[in-house]
Amino acid sequence: MKEREINYDVMGMHCAACSARIEKRLSKEDAIQSIAVNLALETANVVYDEEKISSDKIAQIVHDMGFEFMEQKMKTDDAMEQLRKEEQKHQEKKFIVSLLLSIPLMWTMVTHFSFTSFLWIPKIFLNPVFQLILTTPIQFVIGWQFYRGAYRSLKSKSANMDVLVALGTSAAYFYSVYLTILHYRHFQQGHHVHLYFETSAMLITLILLGKLLEQKAKGRTSEAIKKLVSLQPKTALVERDGKEQLIDIAEVVVGDIIHVKPGEKIPVDAIIVKGNSAIDEAMISGEPLPIDKTVGDYVVGATINKNGFLKIKAEKIGKDTVLSRIIETVRQAQSSKAPIQRMADKIAGIFVPVVVSISLLTFLAWYFVADRGNFAKALENMIAVLVVACPCSLGLATPTAIMAGSGRAAELGILFKGGEHLENAYRADTVVLDKTGTITEGKPSLTDIVTKEINQNEFFNLVASAEKNSEHPLAQAIVEGISQKTEIDFIELTAFENLPGHGIIARMDEHEIAIGNRRLMQERGIDFSSWIGYFEMEKQGKTIMLVARDKKIIGVIAVADTVKETSKQAILKLKEMGIEVVMMTGDNANSAAFVANQIGIKNVIAEVLPEDKAKEIQKLQQQGKKVAMVGDGINDAPALAVADVSMAIGTGTDIAMETADITLMRGDLSSIYDALFMSRNTMRIIQQNLFWALGYNCIGIPVAAFGFLAPWVAGTAMAFSSVSVVTNSLRLQRLKRQ
């Protein structure tokens, strides 16, 4: 088997029954492993065996059903957007023509009410032939799309919204034609004949209006993708043949040296080779403050160079850049289906045949029982049932919310890989945090300095000068920490020796400087007994180093992986949300307990080997807990894989990001709260949408069946239900970070 996954743009869908019909038909093909059609995005994701069926064959099957599949790689986003705009303009023209032709018919209907009897009505408006002339182009030219859709739907042995509209409007139209022929002589004699041309015309006009409003609202739900795509720079200024050349971004190759001026966007993911600047990464990570970058630092494409000239070396281009991966992740999330949506799709798939049956029963009940022999009343109520029951809102309830929710989450620096992960995160009641790199910074920092019998600045200069020559992370942390406290006056070394596992020995100005652990001091015969109390700091997870000058201790330095500034507040917010927070680490119990106490975590699992982290997650799951695991390292990957919900800190490794369901682009714990907050609000909106959509039909159908809903009112209500569901979903785009 040669498996292939392909994404299509789908043209011609009108309601949830359409998407359900495509899925049902393609699922019958043995060569197709999975099919997911998204009504709101008008896309389809198909996984199939390339050896048994071709992409063209799949497209042909769908074409025969009355829809069009177009491979996304064959059309750019701009091209598809242009196609949709052209289709929208075409629908707008049809609506305007339909409205103009319908106005006289609507005027005639309005003047039938007692409270509008004072309105003047031209006699020609009451002429059945005039009404027939106005209605016919609406019914068969403007409304032809419903007949075509109904025919193709029935041909494939299913039914969609087009069937309901075609049945309802045709019944009103042809019954009115029959009455026109039967009673035309009465009209000529001055008698009024009650016709239903306005019902047919108004229904088509209102449905077109509802679809236009729905299209515009649906377009807004995909704004996040459009914003992300718009971030991509179109050109880059590269060094080629000793000259600066402005080239298209697609022509950049790995290794190109690119010039980036202040205020410009960084074209691709790259490493700075010259210059330094503050980089605004808000559009990628949601982090509001610019980050200082210098030679050797990594910069991400589409971020903004704020204030310095940079030369950068291209590392990742095209689809490999961080922005491209983010766009693809958001696109996949918006195209995927949450489990709750599958339930709605099943309902929509059987909905239309049930409604047609109910409408026929309504007609029979009124004609033979409720108002015996009154064909007009029975027909009117049947039409109202057909129209009010269109399942558009049911099909839009979930995908529009997922699109808006995942899009807004991306703007906050949170990437959900699929709709199912949005739903799973909503159920999480326990969050397990890895310590290093998640709760803490993940790198050592200088925390404590104690000196005796030496000026502090002199001590700083001695230590920084000695450690500057070491490549050890602790040495780099010490130098960086001292440089933040004072301006260092570096002393030239005459000798330097690195002793792995012990420390360093340096010679300067005829002095010997030893910096290291107790073992180093013991081997050098240096007495540190009066300093032994400072090693109590090791219980706090700190690494203690003694500093000796000419075999006499002059100070102590402590280095530790410090807690992120945002960790304590983020954990407090999680607790207020009702989430149980657990810290899991391979560190010793004392060190783990110290960090946990700092940030308010009571549940600590310490001294866990990397291979046992997954087992600890499973133990929590066996207690009935829905566990969200948050990590950033390779050793977190097994635990991320078994958790109910897995979150990777985006500043961590690619492996953790690939394994996780949710990527947190910002490196702080407040993103966890944001992710759960977005998940809970998205699910709340989905539940509201489904309640409205199902409740609307549960109420609307019996109200129409009992004769309390005129067909034109039913058409208005149907359009309003779809627009209201989409509008409710759009509220997610305005959610503010808490």
Short mmCIF file of C-alpha atoms in Angstrom, two decimals, residues 122-561:
data_model
loop_
_atom_site.label_atom_id
_atom_site.label_comp_id
_atom_site.label_asym_id
_atom_site.label_seq_id
_atom_site.Cartn_x
_atom_site.Cartn_y
_atom_site.Cartn_z
CA PRO A 122 -50.99 49.44 -8.04
CA LYS A 123 -53.66 47.22 -9.59
CA ILE A 124 -51.11 45.54 -11.85
CA PHE A 125 -49.36 44.14 -8.74
CA LEU A 126 -52.47 42.03 -8.11
CA ASN A 127 -52.55 40.64 -11.64
CA PRO A 128 -51.71 36.87 -11.52
CA VAL A 129 -49.99 37.04 -14.91
CA PHE A 130 -47.81 39.95 -13.72
CA GLN A 131 -46.90 37.98 -10.61
CA LEU A 132 -46.15 34.91 -12.75
CA ILE A 133 -43.84 36.98 -15.00
CA LEU A 134 -41.93 38.32 -11.98
CA THR A 135 -41.66 34.98 -10.18
CA THR A 136 -40.67 32.71 -13.09
CA PRO A 137 -37.10 34.06 -13.54
CA ILE A 138 -36.59 33.93 -9.76
CA GLN A 139 -37.80 30.34 -9.66
CA PHE A 140 -35.99 28.91 -12.68
CA VAL A 141 -33.05 31.22 -13.42
CA ILE A 142 -31.93 32.55 -10.07
CA GLY A 143 -33.20 29.47 -8.25
CA TRP A 144 -31.79 27.00 -10.77
CA GLN A 145 -28.87 26.28 -8.45
CA PHE A 146 -31.31 24.66 -6.01
CA TYR A 147 -32.82 22.43 -8.70
CA ARG A 148 -29.37 21.42 -9.94
CA GLY A 149 -28.20 20.66 -6.41
CA ALA A 150 -31.38 18.74 -5.60
CA TYR A 151 -31.10 16.64 -8.76
CA ARG A 152 -27.49 15.71 -8.09
CA SER A 153 -28.27 14.97 -4.47
CA LEU A 154 -31.17 12.67 -5.30
CA LYS A 155 -29.15 11.07 -8.08
CA SER A 156 -26.60 9.98 -5.51
CA LYS A 157 -29.44 8.60 -3.34
CA SER A 158 -29.28 11.25 -0.64
CA ALA A 159 -30.91 14.58 0.15
CA ASN A 160 -29.60 18.00 1.14
CA MET A 161 -30.86 21.54 1.70
CA ASP A 162 -31.40 22.02 -2.04
CA VAL A 163 -34.02 19.27 -1.98
CA LEU A 164 -35.97 21.06 0.74
CA VAL A 165 -35.78 24.43 -1.00
CA ALA A 166 -36.64 23.01 -4.43
CA LEU A 167 -39.62 21.08 -3.03
CA GLY A 168 -40.95 23.99 -0.99
CA THR A 169 -40.64 26.72 -3.60
CA SER A 170 -41.82 24.45 -6.46
CA ALA A 171 -44.94 23.52 -4.51
CA ALA A 172 -45.77 27.20 -3.95
CA TYR A 173 -44.95 28.19 -7.54
CA PHE A 174 -46.80 25.41 -9.39
CA TYR A 175 -49.84 25.62 -7.12
CA SER A 176 -49.99 29.36 -7.88
CA VAL A 177 -49.70 28.65 -11.62
CA TYR A 178 -52.58 26.18 -11.29
CA LEU A 179 -54.72 28.79 -9.46
CA THR A 180 -53.81 31.43 -12.07
CA ILE A 181 -55.08 29.22 -14.89
CA LEU A 182 -58.15 28.12 -12.92
CA HIS A 183 -59.25 31.54 -11.63
CA TYR A 184 -57.91 34.02 -14.17
CA ARG A 185 -61.47 34.76 -15.40
CA HIS A 186 -62.48 35.64 -11.82
CA PHE A 187 -59.63 38.11 -11.59
CA GLN A 188 -60.74 39.80 -14.83
CA GLN A 189 -64.19 40.15 -13.28
CA GLY A 190 -62.60 42.03 -10.31
CA HIS A 191 -62.37 39.20 -7.82
CA HIS A 192 -59.21 38.78 -5.72
CA VAL A 193 -57.39 35.48 -6.11
CA HIS A 194 -55.04 34.42 -3.27
CA LEU A 195 -51.79 33.17 -4.80
CA TYR A 196 -48.45 32.00 -3.38
CA PHE A 197 -46.00 33.47 -5.89
CA GLU A 198 -44.64 35.80 -3.19
CA THR A 199 -43.94 32.77 -0.98
CA SER A 200 -41.73 31.17 -3.63
CA ALA A 201 -39.97 34.41 -4.61
CA MET A 202 -39.38 35.56 -1.04
CA LEU A 203 -38.07 32.19 0.08
CA ILE A 204 -35.43 32.12 -2.66
CA THR A 205 -34.51 35.77 -2.01
CA LEU A 206 -34.22 35.25 1.75
CA ILE A 207 -32.19 32.06 1.35
CA LEU A 208 -29.78 33.87 -1.00
CA LEU A 209 -29.47 36.69 1.55
CA GLY A 210 -28.82 34.21 4.37
CA LYS A 211 -26.14 32.47 2.30
CA LEU A 212 -24.43 35.77 1.51
CA LEU A 213 -24.36 36.81 5.16
CA GLU A 214 -23.14 33.33 6.09
CA GLN A 215 -20.35 33.45 3.48
CA LYS A 216 -19.10 36.79 4.76
CA ALA A 217 -19.18 35.62 8.37
CA LYS A 218 -17.46 32.34 7.47
CA GLY A 219 -14.75 34.32 5.71
CA ARG A 220 -14.04 36.15 8.95
CA THR A 221 -13.54 32.87 10.85
CA SER A 222 -10.45 32.16 8.72
CA GLU A 223 -8.93 35.59 9.35
CA ALA A 224 -6.17 34.01 11.46
CA ILE A 225 -4.78 32.11 8.45
CA LYS A 226 -4.97 35.24 6.29
CA LYS A 227 -3.15 37.26 8.95
CA LEU A 228 -0.42 34.63 9.28
CA VAL A 229 0.03 34.37 5.50
CA SER A 230 0.21 38.16 5.23
CA LEU A 231 3.13 38.17 7.70
CA GLN A 232 5.37 36.42 5.18
CA PRO A 233 7.76 38.91 3.52
CA LYS A 234 7.60 38.86 -0.27
CA THR A 235 11.26 39.77 -0.95
CA ALA A 236 14.73 39.52 0.59
CA LEU A 237 17.91 41.61 0.16
CA VAL A 238 20.73 39.10 -0.36
CA GLU A 239 24.48 39.25 -0.99
CA ARG A 240 25.25 37.72 -4.38
CA ASP A 241 28.39 38.21 -6.48
CA GLY A 242 29.54 40.85 -4.02
CA LYS A 243 26.41 42.95 -4.55
CA GLU A 244 23.09 43.46 -2.79
CA GLN A 245 20.21 41.98 -4.77
CA LEU A 246 16.49 42.25 -4.01
CA ILE A 247 15.01 38.87 -4.90
CA ASP A 248 11.70 37.07 -4.49
CA ILE A 249 11.47 35.18 -1.18
CA ALA A 250 10.99 31.92 -3.12
CA GLU A 251 14.48 32.34 -4.63
CA VAL A 252 16.29 32.43 -1.27
CA VAL A 253 18.42 29.33 -0.65
CA VAL A 254 19.93 27.94 2.54
CA GLY A 255 23.25 29.65 3.25
CA ASP A 256 22.33 32.98 1.62
CA ILE A 257 23.57 36.06 3.50
CA ILE A 258 20.62 38.43 3.87
CA HIS A 259 20.69 42.10 4.88
CA VAL A 260 17.91 43.25 7.21
CA LYS A 261 17.54 46.97 7.92
CA PRO A 262 15.86 48.45 11.02
CA GLY A 263 12.08 48.22 10.81
CA GLU A 264 12.13 45.44 8.19
CA LYS A 265 10.77 41.92 8.53
CA ILE A 266 13.25 39.07 8.74
CA PRO A 267 12.60 37.07 5.53
CA VAL A 268 13.46 33.50 6.66
CA ASP A 269 14.62 31.56 9.71
CA ALA A 270 18.30 32.40 10.09
CA ILE A 271 21.35 32.93 12.32
CA ILE A 272 22.77 36.39 12.91
CA VAL A 273 26.32 36.65 11.54
CA LYS A 274 26.78 40.40 12.01
CA GLY A 275 25.11 43.06 14.13
CA ASN A 276 22.71 43.09 17.04
CA SER A 277 19.17 44.33 17.52
CA ALA A 278 15.92 43.93 19.43
CA ILE A 279 13.57 41.54 17.60
CA ASP A 280 9.78 41.85 17.87
CA GLU A 281 8.50 38.24 17.94
CA ALA A 282 4.92 39.09 18.98
CA MET A 283 3.37 37.79 15.75
CA ILE A 284 4.99 34.37 16.24
CA SER A 285 4.99 33.83 20.00
CA GLY A 286 2.51 36.39 21.30
CA GLU A 287 5.34 37.79 23.45
CA PRO A 288 4.78 41.59 23.59
CA LEU A 289 8.34 42.72 24.48
CA PRO A 290 11.16 42.74 21.87
CA ILE A 291 14.02 40.30 22.54
CA ASP A 292 17.68 41.35 22.25
CA LYS A 293 19.61 39.28 19.71
CA THR A 294 23.27 39.28 18.72
CA VAL A 295 25.76 37.31 16.61
CA GLY A 296 25.07 33.56 16.82
CA ASP A 297 21.43 33.96 17.88
CA TYR A 298 18.60 32.39 15.92
CA VAL A 299 15.95 34.64 14.38
CA VAL A 300 12.59 33.60 13.00
CA GLY A 301 11.18 34.64 9.64
CA ALA A 302 8.38 37.28 9.69
CA THR A 303 9.57 38.75 13.00
CA ILE A 304 10.52 42.45 12.94
CA ASN A 305 14.03 43.87 13.27
CA LYS A 306 13.42 46.88 15.49
CA ASN A 307 16.56 48.99 15.68
CA GLY A 308 19.81 47.55 14.30
CA PHE A 309 21.27 46.53 10.94
CA LEU A 310 21.69 42.75 10.70
CA LYS A 311 23.39 40.30 8.41
CA ILE A 312 21.79 36.89 8.73
CA LYS A 313 22.54 33.48 7.24
CA ALA A 314 19.48 31.60 5.93
CA GLU A 315 18.96 28.32 7.79
CA LYS A 316 15.38 27.32 6.94
CA ILE A 317 13.33 28.43 3.97
CA GLY A 318 9.90 27.82 2.43
CA LYS A 319 7.72 25.28 4.19
CA ASP A 320 10.46 24.53 6.75
CA THR A 321 10.29 27.94 8.43
CA VAL A 322 8.60 28.36 11.81
CA LEU A 323 5.88 30.57 10.29
CA SER A 324 5.10 28.03 7.55
CA ARG A 325 4.86 25.26 10.16
CA ILE A 326 2.55 27.43 12.26
CA ILE A 327 0.32 28.15 9.25
CA GLU A 328 0.16 24.46 8.37
CA THR A 329 -0.63 23.51 11.98
CA VAL A 330 -3.47 26.05 12.18
CA ARG A 331 -4.77 24.94 8.79
CA GLN A 332 -4.82 21.29 9.90
CA ALA A 333 -6.57 22.21 13.14
CA GLN A 334 -9.23 24.18 11.30
CA SER A 335 -9.76 21.39 8.77
CA SER A 336 -9.97 18.58 11.34
CA LYS A 337 -13.08 17.41 13.14
CA ALA A 338 -13.65 17.31 16.85
CA PRO A 339 -15.50 14.19 18.10
CA ILE A 340 -18.52 16.36 18.95
CA GLN A 341 -18.75 17.42 15.29
CA ARG A 342 -19.05 13.85 14.07
CA MET A 343 -22.24 13.50 16.09
CA ALA A 344 -23.69 16.61 14.42
CA ASP A 345 -22.69 15.29 10.98
CA LYS A 346 -24.49 11.99 11.60
CA ILE A 347 -27.64 13.88 12.57
CA ALA A 348 -27.39 16.10 9.47
CA GLY A 349 -26.93 13.06 7.21
CA ILE A 350 -30.38 11.64 8.06
CA PHE A 351 -32.07 14.95 8.76
CA VAL A 352 -33.40 15.87 5.30
CA PRO A 353 -35.25 12.59 4.59
CA VAL A 354 -36.85 12.81 8.05
CA VAL A 355 -37.93 16.41 7.38
CA VAL A 356 -39.43 15.53 3.99
CA SER A 357 -41.43 12.77 5.70
CA ILE A 358 -42.63 15.18 8.41
CA SER A 359 -43.64 17.76 5.77
CA LEU A 360 -45.69 15.15 3.89
CA LEU A 361 -47.36 14.07 7.12
CA THR A 362 -48.09 17.73 7.88
CA PHE A 363 -49.77 18.16 4.49
CA LEU A 364 -51.86 15.02 4.91
CA ALA A 365 -52.84 15.90 8.48
CA TRP A 366 -54.02 19.37 7.52
CA TYR A 367 -55.75 18.35 4.30
CA PHE A 368 -57.59 15.31 5.65
CA VAL A 369 -57.99 16.12 9.37
CA ALA A 370 -57.21 19.60 10.72
CA ASP A 371 -58.73 21.72 7.92
CA ARG A 372 -60.33 19.12 5.70
CA GLY A 373 -60.17 19.87 2.00
CA ASN A 374 -58.19 23.13 2.42
CA PHE A 375 -55.39 22.39 -0.01
CA ALA A 376 -53.88 25.90 0.24
CA LYS A 377 -53.51 25.77 4.02
CA ALA A 378 -52.08 22.24 3.95
CA LEU A 379 -49.60 23.25 1.26
CA GLU A 380 -48.56 26.40 3.11
CA ASN A 381 -47.80 24.48 6.31
CA MET A 382 -45.93 21.80 4.39
CA ILE A 383 -43.74 24.46 2.74
CA ALA A 384 -43.06 26.08 6.13
CA VAL A 385 -41.85 22.74 7.55
CA LEU A 386 -39.59 22.13 4.54
CA VAL A 387 -37.99 25.56 4.73
CA VAL A 388 -37.63 26.00 8.49
CA ALA A 389 -35.83 22.66 8.85
CA CYS A 390 -32.78 23.30 6.63
CA PRO A 391 -29.81 21.94 8.67
CA CYS A 392 -27.32 24.68 7.73
CA SER A 393 -26.78 25.93 11.27
CA LEU A 394 -26.22 22.36 12.51
CA GLY A 395 -23.40 21.85 10.05
CA LEU A 396 -21.76 25.17 10.86
CA ALA A 397 -22.03 24.91 14.67
CA THR A 398 -18.75 23.08 15.30
CA PRO A 399 -16.36 23.92 12.42
CA THR A 400 -16.85 27.69 12.63
CA ALA A 401 -16.12 27.61 16.37
CA ILE A 402 -13.02 25.45 15.86
CA MET A 403 -11.80 27.76 13.10
CA ALA A 404 -12.30 30.90 15.17
CA GLY A 405 -10.97 29.31 18.38
CA SER A 406 -7.84 27.77 16.89
CA GLY A 407 -7.18 30.96 14.91
CA ARG A 408 -7.42 33.17 17.99
CA ALA A 409 -5.26 30.69 19.93
CA ALA A 410 -2.57 30.96 17.23
CA GLU A 411 -2.59 34.74 17.69
CA LEU A 412 -1.90 34.12 21.39
CA GLY A 413 1.02 31.82 20.54
CA ILE A 414 -0.87 28.53 21.06
CA LEU A 415 -1.01 25.93 18.29
CA PHE A 416 -3.67 23.20 18.50
CA LYS A 417 -2.83 20.42 16.04
CA GLY A 418 -6.46 19.40 15.58
CA GLY A 419 -10.04 19.93 16.66
CA GLU A 420 -9.93 16.79 18.78
CA HIS A 421 -7.12 18.34 20.86
CA LEU A 422 -9.21 21.45 21.44
CA GLU A 423 -11.95 19.20 22.81
CA ASN A 424 -9.58 17.01 24.88
CA ALA A 425 -7.94 20.02 26.52
CA TYR A 426 -11.39 21.13 27.67
CA ARG A 427 -11.68 17.91 29.70
CA ALA A 428 -8.24 18.14 31.38
CA ASP A 429 -8.42 18.39 35.18
CA THR A 430 -4.74 17.72 36.03
CA VAL A 431 -1.65 19.42 34.62
CA VAL A 432 1.75 17.71 35.05
CA LEU A 433 4.71 20.04 34.66
CA ASP A 434 8.28 19.04 33.92
CA LYS A 435 10.59 21.21 36.07
CA THR A 436 13.66 21.99 33.99
CA GLY A 437 12.93 24.31 31.09
CA THR A 438 9.22 24.38 31.86
CA ILE A 439 8.89 25.78 35.37
CA THR A 440 12.52 26.96 35.40
CA GLU A 441 14.51 28.80 32.76
CA GLY A 442 16.30 25.61 31.74
CA LYS A 443 19.72 27.22 31.99
CA PRO A 444 21.96 28.10 34.99
CA SER A 445 22.02 31.60 36.46
CA LEU A 446 24.22 33.21 39.09
CA THR A 447 22.12 33.36 42.29
CA ASP A 448 24.44 33.97 45.29
CA ILE A 449 27.85 35.57 45.92
CA VAL A 450 29.55 35.64 49.35
CA THR A 451 33.01 37.24 49.84
CA LYS A 452 35.39 37.72 52.77
CA GLU A 453 38.60 39.73 53.16
CA ILE A 454 38.41 41.06 49.58
CA ASN A 455 36.78 43.99 47.82
CA GLN A 456 33.70 42.80 45.96
CA ASN A 457 34.63 44.45 42.64
CA GLU A 458 38.11 42.91 42.86
CA PHE A 459 36.46 39.53 43.53
CA PHE A 460 34.20 39.99 40.49
CA ASN A 461 37.18 40.81 38.24
CA LEU A 462 39.19 37.80 39.44
CA VAL A 463 36.33 35.31 39.01
CA ALA A 464 35.09 36.66 35.66
CA SER A 465 38.63 36.77 34.22
CA ALA A 466 39.23 33.14 35.23
CA GLU A 467 35.85 31.74 34.14
CA LYS A 468 35.85 33.62 30.82
CA ASN A 469 38.23 30.99 29.42
CA SER A 470 35.95 28.05 30.30
CA GLU A 471 33.29 26.75 27.91
CA HIS A 472 31.31 25.10 30.73
CA PRO A 473 27.65 26.34 30.99
CA LEU A 474 28.18 27.16 34.68
CA ALA A 475 31.20 29.31 33.82
CA GLN A 476 29.24 31.16 31.17
CA ALA A 477 26.40 31.73 33.66
CA ILE A 478 28.87 33.17 36.21
CA VAL A 479 30.44 35.59 33.70
CA GLU A 480 27.05 36.68 32.42
CA GLY A 481 25.72 37.13 35.98
CA ILE A 482 28.72 39.24 37.06
CA SER A 483 28.55 41.38 33.89
CA GLN A 484 24.95 42.25 34.79
CA LYS A 485 26.08 43.48 38.22
CA THR A 486 29.14 45.53 37.25
CA GLU A 487 31.45 46.46 34.41
CA ILE A 488 34.21 43.84 34.37
CA ASP A 489 37.86 44.85 34.16
CA PHE A 490 39.26 41.64 32.73
CA ILE A 491 42.75 40.55 33.87
CA GLU A 492 45.07 38.79 31.43
CA LEU A 493 45.80 35.17 32.37
CA THR A 494 49.29 33.67 32.31
CA ALA A 495 47.99 30.08 32.65
CA PHE A 496 44.63 28.28 32.60
CA GLU A 497 43.69 24.67 33.35
CA ASN A 498 40.22 23.15 33.10
CA LEU A 499 39.66 20.18 35.44
CA PRO A 500 36.45 18.38 34.35
CA GLY A 501 34.21 17.47 37.28
CA HIS A 502 36.28 19.63 39.64
CA GLY A 503 36.63 23.21 38.39
CA ILE A 504 39.38 25.44 37.00
CA ILE A 505 42.85 26.75 37.93
CA ALA A 506 44.00 30.12 36.57
CA ARG A 507 47.15 32.24 37.10
CA MET A 508 47.17 36.05 36.93
CA ASP A 509 49.34 38.80 38.43
CA GLU A 510 51.41 36.15 40.24
CA HIS A 511 48.25 34.83 41.94
CA GLU A 512 46.72 31.37 41.59
CA ILE A 513 42.93 31.34 41.43
CA ALA A 514 41.06 28.05 42.03
CA ILE A 515 37.30 27.89 41.43
CA GLY A 516 35.45 24.63 41.91
CA ASN A 517 33.81 22.08 44.20
CA ARG A 518 34.95 20.58 47.51
CA ARG A 519 36.86 17.83 45.73
CA LEU A 520 39.05 20.40 43.96
CA MET A 521 39.83 22.16 47.24
CA GLN A 522 40.65 18.88 48.97
CA GLU A 523 43.02 17.86 46.17
CA ARG A 524 44.74 21.26 46.32
CA GLY A 525 45.01 21.05 50.12
CA ILE A 526 42.84 24.11 50.68
CA ASP A 527 40.98 24.35 54.01
CA PHE A 528 37.29 25.25 53.57
CA SER A 529 35.93 24.07 56.95
CA SER A 530 34.72 27.55 57.94
CA TRP A 531 32.67 27.74 54.73
CA ILE A 532 30.97 24.34 54.99
CA GLY A 533 27.65 25.86 56.13
CA TYR A 534 27.11 27.44 52.72
CA PHE A 535 26.69 23.99 51.19
CA GLU A 536 23.23 23.89 52.81
CA MET A 537 22.18 25.85 49.72
CA GLU A 538 22.54 22.61 47.75
CA LYS A 539 19.17 21.59 49.25
CA GLN A 540 17.69 24.40 47.17
CA GLY A 541 19.01 22.83 43.99
CA LYS A 542 21.96 25.20 43.76
CA THR A 543 25.48 24.28 42.62
CA ILE A 544 28.04 25.65 45.11
CA MET A 545 31.56 26.65 44.01
CA LEU A 546 34.38 27.79 46.28
CA VAL A 547 36.81 30.50 45.15
CA ALA A 548 40.40 30.39 46.48
CA ARG A 549 43.27 32.81 45.91
CA ASP A 550 46.70 31.47 46.68
CA LYS A 551 45.15 28.48 48.49
CA LYS A 552 42.92 30.62 50.73
CA ILE A 553 39.14 30.71 50.33
CA ILE A 554 37.97 34.25 49.55
CA GLY A 555 34.37 33.58 48.52
CA VAL A 556 31.52 31.28 47.52
CA ILE A 557 29.44 31.35 44.32
CA ALA A 558 26.06 29.63 43.88
CA VAL A 559 24.54 28.88 40.48
CA ALA A 560 21.08 27.45 39.87
CA ASP A 561 18.42 26.94 37.25
#
